[in-house]
JSON list of C-alpha atoms in Angstrom, two decimals:
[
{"chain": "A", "resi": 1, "resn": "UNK", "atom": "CA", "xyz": [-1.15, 22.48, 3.59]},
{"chain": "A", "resi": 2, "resn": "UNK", "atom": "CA", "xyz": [-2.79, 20.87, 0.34]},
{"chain": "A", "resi": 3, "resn": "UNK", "atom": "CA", "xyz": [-1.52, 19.29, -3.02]},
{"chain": "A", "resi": 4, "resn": "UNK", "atom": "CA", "xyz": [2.18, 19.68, -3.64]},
{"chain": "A", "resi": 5, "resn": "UNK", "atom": "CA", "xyz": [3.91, 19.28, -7.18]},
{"chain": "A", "resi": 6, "resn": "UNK", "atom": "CA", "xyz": [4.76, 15.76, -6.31]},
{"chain": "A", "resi": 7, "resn": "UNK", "atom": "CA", "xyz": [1.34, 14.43, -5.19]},
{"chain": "A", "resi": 8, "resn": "UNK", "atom": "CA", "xyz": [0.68, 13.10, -8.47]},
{"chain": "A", "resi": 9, "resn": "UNK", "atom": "CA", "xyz": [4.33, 11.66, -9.38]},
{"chain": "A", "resi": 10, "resn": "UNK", "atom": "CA", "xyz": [3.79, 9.59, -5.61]},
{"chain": "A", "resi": 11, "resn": "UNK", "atom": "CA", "xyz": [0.51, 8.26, -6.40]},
{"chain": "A", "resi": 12, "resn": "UNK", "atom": "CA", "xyz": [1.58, 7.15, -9.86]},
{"chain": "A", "resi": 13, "resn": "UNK", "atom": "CA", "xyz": [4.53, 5.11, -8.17]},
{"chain": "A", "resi": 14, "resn": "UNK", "atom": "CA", "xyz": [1.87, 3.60, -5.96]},
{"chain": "A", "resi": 15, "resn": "UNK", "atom": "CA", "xyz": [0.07, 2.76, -8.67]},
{"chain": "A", "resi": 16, "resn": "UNK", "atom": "CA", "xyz": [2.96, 1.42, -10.38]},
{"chain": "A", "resi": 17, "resn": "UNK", "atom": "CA", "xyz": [3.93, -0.42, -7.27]},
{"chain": "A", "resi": 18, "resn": "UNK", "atom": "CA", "xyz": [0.92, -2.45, -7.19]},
{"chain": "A", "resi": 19, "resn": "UNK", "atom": "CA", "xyz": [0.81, -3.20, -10.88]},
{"chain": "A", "resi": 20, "resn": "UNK", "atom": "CA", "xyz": [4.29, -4.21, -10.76]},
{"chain": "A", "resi": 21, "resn": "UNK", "atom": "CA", "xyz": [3.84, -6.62, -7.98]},
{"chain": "A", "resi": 22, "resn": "UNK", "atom": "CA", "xyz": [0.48, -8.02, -9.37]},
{"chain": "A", "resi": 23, "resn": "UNK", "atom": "CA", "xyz": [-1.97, -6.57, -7.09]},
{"chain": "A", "resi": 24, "resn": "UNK", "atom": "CA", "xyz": [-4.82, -4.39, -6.98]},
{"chain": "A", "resi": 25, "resn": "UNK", "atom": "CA", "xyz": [-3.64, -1.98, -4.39]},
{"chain": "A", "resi": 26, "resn": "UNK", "atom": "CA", "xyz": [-0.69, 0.11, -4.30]},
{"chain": "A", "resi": 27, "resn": "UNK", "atom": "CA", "xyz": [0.72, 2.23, -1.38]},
{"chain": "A", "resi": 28, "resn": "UNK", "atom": "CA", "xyz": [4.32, 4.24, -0.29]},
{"chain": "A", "resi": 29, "resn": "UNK", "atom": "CA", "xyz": [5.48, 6.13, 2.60]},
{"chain": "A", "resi": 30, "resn": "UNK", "atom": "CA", "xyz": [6.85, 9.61, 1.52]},
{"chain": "A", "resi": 31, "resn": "UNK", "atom": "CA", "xyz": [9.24, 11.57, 3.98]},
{"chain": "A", "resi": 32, "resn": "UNK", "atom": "CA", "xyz": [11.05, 14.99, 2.56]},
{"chain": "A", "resi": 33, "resn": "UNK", "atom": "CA", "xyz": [10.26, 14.20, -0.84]},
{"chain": "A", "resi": 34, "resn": "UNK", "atom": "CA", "xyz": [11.24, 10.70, -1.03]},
{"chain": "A", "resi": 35, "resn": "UNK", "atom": "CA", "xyz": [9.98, 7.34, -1.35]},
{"chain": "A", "resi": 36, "resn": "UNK", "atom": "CA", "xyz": [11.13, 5.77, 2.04]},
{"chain": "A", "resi": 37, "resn": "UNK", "atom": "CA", "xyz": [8.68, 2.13, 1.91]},
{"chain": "A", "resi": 38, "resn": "UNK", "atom": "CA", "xyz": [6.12, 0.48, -0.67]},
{"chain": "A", "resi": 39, "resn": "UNK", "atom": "CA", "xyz": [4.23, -2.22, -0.60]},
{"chain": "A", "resi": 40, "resn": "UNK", "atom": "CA", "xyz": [6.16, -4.54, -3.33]},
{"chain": "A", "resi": 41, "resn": "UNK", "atom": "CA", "xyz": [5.70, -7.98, -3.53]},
{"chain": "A", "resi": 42, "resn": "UNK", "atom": "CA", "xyz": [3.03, -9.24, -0.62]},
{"chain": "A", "resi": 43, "resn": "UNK", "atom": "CA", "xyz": [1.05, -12.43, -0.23]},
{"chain": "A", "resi": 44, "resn": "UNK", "atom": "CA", "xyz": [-2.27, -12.64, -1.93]},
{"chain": "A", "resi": 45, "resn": "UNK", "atom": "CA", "xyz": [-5.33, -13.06, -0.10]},
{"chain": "A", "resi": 46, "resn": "UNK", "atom": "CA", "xyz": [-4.40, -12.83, 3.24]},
{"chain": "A", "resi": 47, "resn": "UNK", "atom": "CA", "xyz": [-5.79, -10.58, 5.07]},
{"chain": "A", "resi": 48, "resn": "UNK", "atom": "CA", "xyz": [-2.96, -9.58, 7.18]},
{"chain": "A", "resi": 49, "resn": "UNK", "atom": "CA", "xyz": [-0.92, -8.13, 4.48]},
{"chain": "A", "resi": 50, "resn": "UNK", "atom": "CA", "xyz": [-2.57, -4.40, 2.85]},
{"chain": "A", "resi": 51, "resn": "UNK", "atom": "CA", "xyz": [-0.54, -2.45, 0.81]},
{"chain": "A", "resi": 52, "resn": "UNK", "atom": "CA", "xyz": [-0.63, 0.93, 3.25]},
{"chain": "A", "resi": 53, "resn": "UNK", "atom": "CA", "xyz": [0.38, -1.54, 6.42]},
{"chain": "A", "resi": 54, "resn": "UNK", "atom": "CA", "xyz": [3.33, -2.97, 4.68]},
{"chain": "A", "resi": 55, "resn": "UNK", "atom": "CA", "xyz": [4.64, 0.67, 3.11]},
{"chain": "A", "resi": 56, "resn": "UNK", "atom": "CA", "xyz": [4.36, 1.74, 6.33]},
{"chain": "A", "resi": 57, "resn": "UNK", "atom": "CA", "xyz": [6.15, -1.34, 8.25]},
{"chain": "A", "resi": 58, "resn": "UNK", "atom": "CA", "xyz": [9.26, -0.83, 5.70]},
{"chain": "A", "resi": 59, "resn": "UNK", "atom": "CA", "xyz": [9.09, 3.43, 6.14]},
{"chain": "A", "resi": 60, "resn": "UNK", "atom": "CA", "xyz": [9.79, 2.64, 9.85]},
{"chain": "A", "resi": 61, "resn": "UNK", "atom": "CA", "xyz": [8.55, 3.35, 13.24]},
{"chain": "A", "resi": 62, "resn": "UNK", "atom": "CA", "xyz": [8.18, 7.40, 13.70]},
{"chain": "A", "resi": 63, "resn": "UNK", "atom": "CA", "xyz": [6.80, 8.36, 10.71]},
{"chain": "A", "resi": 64, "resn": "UNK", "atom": "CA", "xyz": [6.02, 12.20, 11.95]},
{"chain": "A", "resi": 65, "resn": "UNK", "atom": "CA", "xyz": [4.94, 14.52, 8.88]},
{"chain": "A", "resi": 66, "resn": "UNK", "atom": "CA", "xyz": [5.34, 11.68, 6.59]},
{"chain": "A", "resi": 67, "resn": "UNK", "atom": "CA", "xyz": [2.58, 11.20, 3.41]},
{"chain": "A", "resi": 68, "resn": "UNK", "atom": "CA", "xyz": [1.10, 8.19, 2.50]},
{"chain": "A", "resi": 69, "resn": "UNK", "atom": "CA", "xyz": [-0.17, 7.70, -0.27]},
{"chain": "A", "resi": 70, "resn": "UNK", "atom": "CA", "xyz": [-2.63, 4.90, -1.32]},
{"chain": "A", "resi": 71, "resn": "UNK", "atom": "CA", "xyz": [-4.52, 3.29, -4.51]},
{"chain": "A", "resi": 72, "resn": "UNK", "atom": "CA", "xyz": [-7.70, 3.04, -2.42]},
{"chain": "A", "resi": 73, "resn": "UNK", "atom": "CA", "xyz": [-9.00, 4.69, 0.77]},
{"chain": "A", "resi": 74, "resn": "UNK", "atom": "CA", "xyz": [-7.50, 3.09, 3.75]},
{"chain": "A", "resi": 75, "resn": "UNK", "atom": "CA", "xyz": [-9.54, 0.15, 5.76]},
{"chain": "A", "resi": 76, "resn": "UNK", "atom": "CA", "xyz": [-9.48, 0.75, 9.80]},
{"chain": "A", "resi": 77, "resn": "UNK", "atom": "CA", "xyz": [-6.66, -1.35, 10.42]},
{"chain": "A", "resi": 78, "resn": "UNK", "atom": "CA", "xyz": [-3.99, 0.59, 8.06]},
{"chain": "A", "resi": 79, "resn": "UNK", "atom": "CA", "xyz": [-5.77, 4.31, 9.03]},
{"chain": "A", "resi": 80, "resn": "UNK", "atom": "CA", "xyz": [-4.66, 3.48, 12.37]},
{"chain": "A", "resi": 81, "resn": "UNK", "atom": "CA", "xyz": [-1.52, 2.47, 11.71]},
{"chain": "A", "resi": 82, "resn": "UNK", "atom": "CA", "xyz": [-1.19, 5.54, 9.73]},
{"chain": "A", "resi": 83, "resn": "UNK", "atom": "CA", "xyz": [-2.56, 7.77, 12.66]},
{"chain": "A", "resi": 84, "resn": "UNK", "atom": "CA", "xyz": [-0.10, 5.72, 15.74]},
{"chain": "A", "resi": 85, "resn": "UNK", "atom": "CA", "xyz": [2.76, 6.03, 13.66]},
{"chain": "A", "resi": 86, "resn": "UNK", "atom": "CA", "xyz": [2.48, 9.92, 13.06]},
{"chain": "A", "resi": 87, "resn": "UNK", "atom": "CA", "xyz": [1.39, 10.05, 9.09]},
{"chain": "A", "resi": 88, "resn": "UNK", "atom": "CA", "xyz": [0.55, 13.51, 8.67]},
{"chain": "A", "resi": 89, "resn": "UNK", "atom": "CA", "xyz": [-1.51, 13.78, 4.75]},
{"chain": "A", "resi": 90, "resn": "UNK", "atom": "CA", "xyz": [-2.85, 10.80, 3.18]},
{"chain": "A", "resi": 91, "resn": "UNK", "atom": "CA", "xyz": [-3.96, 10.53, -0.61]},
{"chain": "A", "resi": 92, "resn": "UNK", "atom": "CA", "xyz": [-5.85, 8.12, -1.94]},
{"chain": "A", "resi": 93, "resn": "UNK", "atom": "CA", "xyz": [-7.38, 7.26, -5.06]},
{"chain": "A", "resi": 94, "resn": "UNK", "atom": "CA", "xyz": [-10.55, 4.81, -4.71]},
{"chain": "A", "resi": 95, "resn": "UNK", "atom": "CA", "xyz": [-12.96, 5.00, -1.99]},
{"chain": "A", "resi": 96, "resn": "UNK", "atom": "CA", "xyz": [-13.76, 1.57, 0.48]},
{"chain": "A", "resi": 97, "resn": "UNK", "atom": "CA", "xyz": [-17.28, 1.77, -1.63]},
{"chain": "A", "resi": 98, "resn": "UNK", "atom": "CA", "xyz": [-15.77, 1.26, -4.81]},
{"chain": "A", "resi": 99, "resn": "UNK", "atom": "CA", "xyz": [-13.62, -1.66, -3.22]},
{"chain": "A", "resi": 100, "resn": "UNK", "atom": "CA", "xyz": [-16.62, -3.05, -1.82]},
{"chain": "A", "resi": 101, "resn": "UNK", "atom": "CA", "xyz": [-18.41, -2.81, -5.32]},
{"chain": "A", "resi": 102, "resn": "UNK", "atom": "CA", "xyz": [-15.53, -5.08, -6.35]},
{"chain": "A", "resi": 103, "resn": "UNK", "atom": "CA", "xyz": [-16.63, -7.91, -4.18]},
{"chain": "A", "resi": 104, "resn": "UNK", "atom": "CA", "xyz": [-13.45, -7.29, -2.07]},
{"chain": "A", "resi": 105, "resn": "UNK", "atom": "CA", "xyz": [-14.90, -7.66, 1.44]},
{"chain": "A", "resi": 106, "resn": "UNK", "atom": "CA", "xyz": [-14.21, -4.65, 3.58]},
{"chain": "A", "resi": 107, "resn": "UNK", "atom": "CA", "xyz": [-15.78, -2.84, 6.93]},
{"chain": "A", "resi": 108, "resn": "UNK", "atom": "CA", "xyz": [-17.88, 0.15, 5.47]},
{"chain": "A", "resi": 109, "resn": "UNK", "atom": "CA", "xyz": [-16.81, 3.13, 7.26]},
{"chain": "A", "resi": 110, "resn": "UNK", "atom": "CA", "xyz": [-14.37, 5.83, 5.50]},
{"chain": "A", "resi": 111, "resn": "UNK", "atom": "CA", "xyz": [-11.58, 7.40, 6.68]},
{"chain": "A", "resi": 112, "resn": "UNK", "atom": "CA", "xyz": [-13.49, 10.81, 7.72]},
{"chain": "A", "resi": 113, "resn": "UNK", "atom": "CA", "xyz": [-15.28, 9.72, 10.12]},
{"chain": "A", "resi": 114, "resn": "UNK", "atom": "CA", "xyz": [-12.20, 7.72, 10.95]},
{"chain": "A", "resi": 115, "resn": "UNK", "atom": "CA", "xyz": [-10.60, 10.97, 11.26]},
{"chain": "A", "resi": 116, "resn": "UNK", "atom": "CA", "xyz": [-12.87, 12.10, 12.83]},
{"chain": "A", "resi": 117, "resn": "UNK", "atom": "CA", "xyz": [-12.90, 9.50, 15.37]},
{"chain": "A", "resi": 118, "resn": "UNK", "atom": "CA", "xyz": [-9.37, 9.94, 16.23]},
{"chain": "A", "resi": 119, "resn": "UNK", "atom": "CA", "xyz": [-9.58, 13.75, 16.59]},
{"chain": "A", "resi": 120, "resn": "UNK", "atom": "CA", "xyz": [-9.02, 14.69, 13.09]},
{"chain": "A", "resi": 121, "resn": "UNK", "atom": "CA", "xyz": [-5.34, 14.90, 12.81]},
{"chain": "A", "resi": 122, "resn": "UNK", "atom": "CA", "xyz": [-4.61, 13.81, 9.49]},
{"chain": "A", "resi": 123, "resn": "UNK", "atom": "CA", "xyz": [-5.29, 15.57, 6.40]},
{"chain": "A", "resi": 124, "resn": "UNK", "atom": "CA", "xyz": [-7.11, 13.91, 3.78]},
{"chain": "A", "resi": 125, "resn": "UNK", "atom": "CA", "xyz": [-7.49, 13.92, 0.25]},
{"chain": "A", "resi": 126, "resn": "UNK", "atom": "CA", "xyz": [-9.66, 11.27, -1.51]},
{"chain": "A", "resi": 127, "resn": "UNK", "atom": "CA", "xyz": [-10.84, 10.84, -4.69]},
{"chain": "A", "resi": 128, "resn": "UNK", "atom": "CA", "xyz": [-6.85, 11.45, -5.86]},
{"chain": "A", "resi": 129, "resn": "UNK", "atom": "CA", "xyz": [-6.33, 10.06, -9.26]},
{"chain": "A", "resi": 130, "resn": "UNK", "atom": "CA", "xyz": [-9.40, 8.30, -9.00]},
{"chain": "A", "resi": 131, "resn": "UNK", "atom": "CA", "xyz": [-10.19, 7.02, -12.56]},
{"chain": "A", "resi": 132, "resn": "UNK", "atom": "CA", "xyz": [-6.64, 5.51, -12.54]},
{"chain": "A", "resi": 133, "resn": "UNK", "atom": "CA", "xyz": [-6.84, 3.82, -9.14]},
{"chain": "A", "resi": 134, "resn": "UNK", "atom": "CA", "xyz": [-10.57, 2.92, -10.54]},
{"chain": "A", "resi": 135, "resn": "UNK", "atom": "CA", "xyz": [-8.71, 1.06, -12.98]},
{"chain": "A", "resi": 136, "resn": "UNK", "atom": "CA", "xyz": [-6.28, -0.88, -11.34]},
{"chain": "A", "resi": 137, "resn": "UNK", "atom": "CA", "xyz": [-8.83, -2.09, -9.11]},
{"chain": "A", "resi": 138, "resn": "UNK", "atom": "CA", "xyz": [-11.16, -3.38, -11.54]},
{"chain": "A", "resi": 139, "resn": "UNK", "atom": "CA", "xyz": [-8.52, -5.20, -12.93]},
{"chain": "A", "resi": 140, "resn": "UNK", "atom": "CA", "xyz": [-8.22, -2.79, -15.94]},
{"chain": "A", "resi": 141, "resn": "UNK", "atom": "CA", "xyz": [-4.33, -2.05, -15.37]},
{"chain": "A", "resi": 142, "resn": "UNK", "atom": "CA", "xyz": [-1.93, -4.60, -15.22]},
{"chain": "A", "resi": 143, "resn": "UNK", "atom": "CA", "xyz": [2.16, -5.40, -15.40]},
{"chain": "A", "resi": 144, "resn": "UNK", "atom": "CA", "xyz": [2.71, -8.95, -16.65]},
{"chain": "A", "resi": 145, "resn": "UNK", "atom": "CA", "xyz": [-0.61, -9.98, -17.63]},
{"chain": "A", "resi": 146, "resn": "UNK", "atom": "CA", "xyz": [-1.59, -10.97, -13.72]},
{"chain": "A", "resi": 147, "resn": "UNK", "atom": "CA", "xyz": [-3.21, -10.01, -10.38]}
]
């Protein structure tokens, strides 16, 4: 399948979601060319709230063929909520690595060989818009001065 003409407009409104609601990671559900859940405003530093899980608890339930698309590679628990609830392409900008490098504790393992894992099903494309997803989680990119 590959890149469309929109891949880059629905990682910049990820991006934009997550600097508008003061957090390093940004993430929306895409069905038919539209934005159908984000991550918007989320508690801080709780682990049970990631910006791919909550996009993808607002998209819905059967999210067949749908694109997510993500600031920074997705942890295990939001790949396989991405893979149960029938996400089809996911984009993402930073890699778990770089998150890691950020002191932002997550379980090294990336989503390829999470892919992998769960018979391959999803295609991937990492590294998307990476300098500006580098930014925003370093801190460099902000809306309102916070994070």
């Amino acid at each position: 399948m590959g890149k469309t003409m929109d891949d880059d407009g629905f990682m910049r409104e990820a991006i934009r979601d997550a600097m508008a609601s003061g957090h390093r990671f940004g993430a929306v559900v895409v069905r038919d060319g539209r934005v159908i859940g984000r991550a918007g405003r989320r508690p801080k530093n709780d682990a049970r709230y990631h910006a791919e899980t909550e996009a993808i608890l607002q998209a819905g339930r059967d999210l067949e063929g749908c694109t997510l698309y993500s600031t920074c590679e997705p942890c295990i628990m939001c790949f396989y909520m991405a893979w149960a609830t029938g996400i089809k392409r996911i984009f993402y900008g930073a890699r778990i690595r770089d998150s890691i490098g950020q002191g932002i504790p997550e379980i090294d393992i990336s989503a390829e060989e999470l892919n992998g894992r769960s018979g391959g099903g999803i295609e991937l494309h990492g590294g998307f818009l990476i300098d500006e997803c580098l930014e925003l989680l370093e801190g460099k990119k902000r809306m309102g001065g916070k994070f």
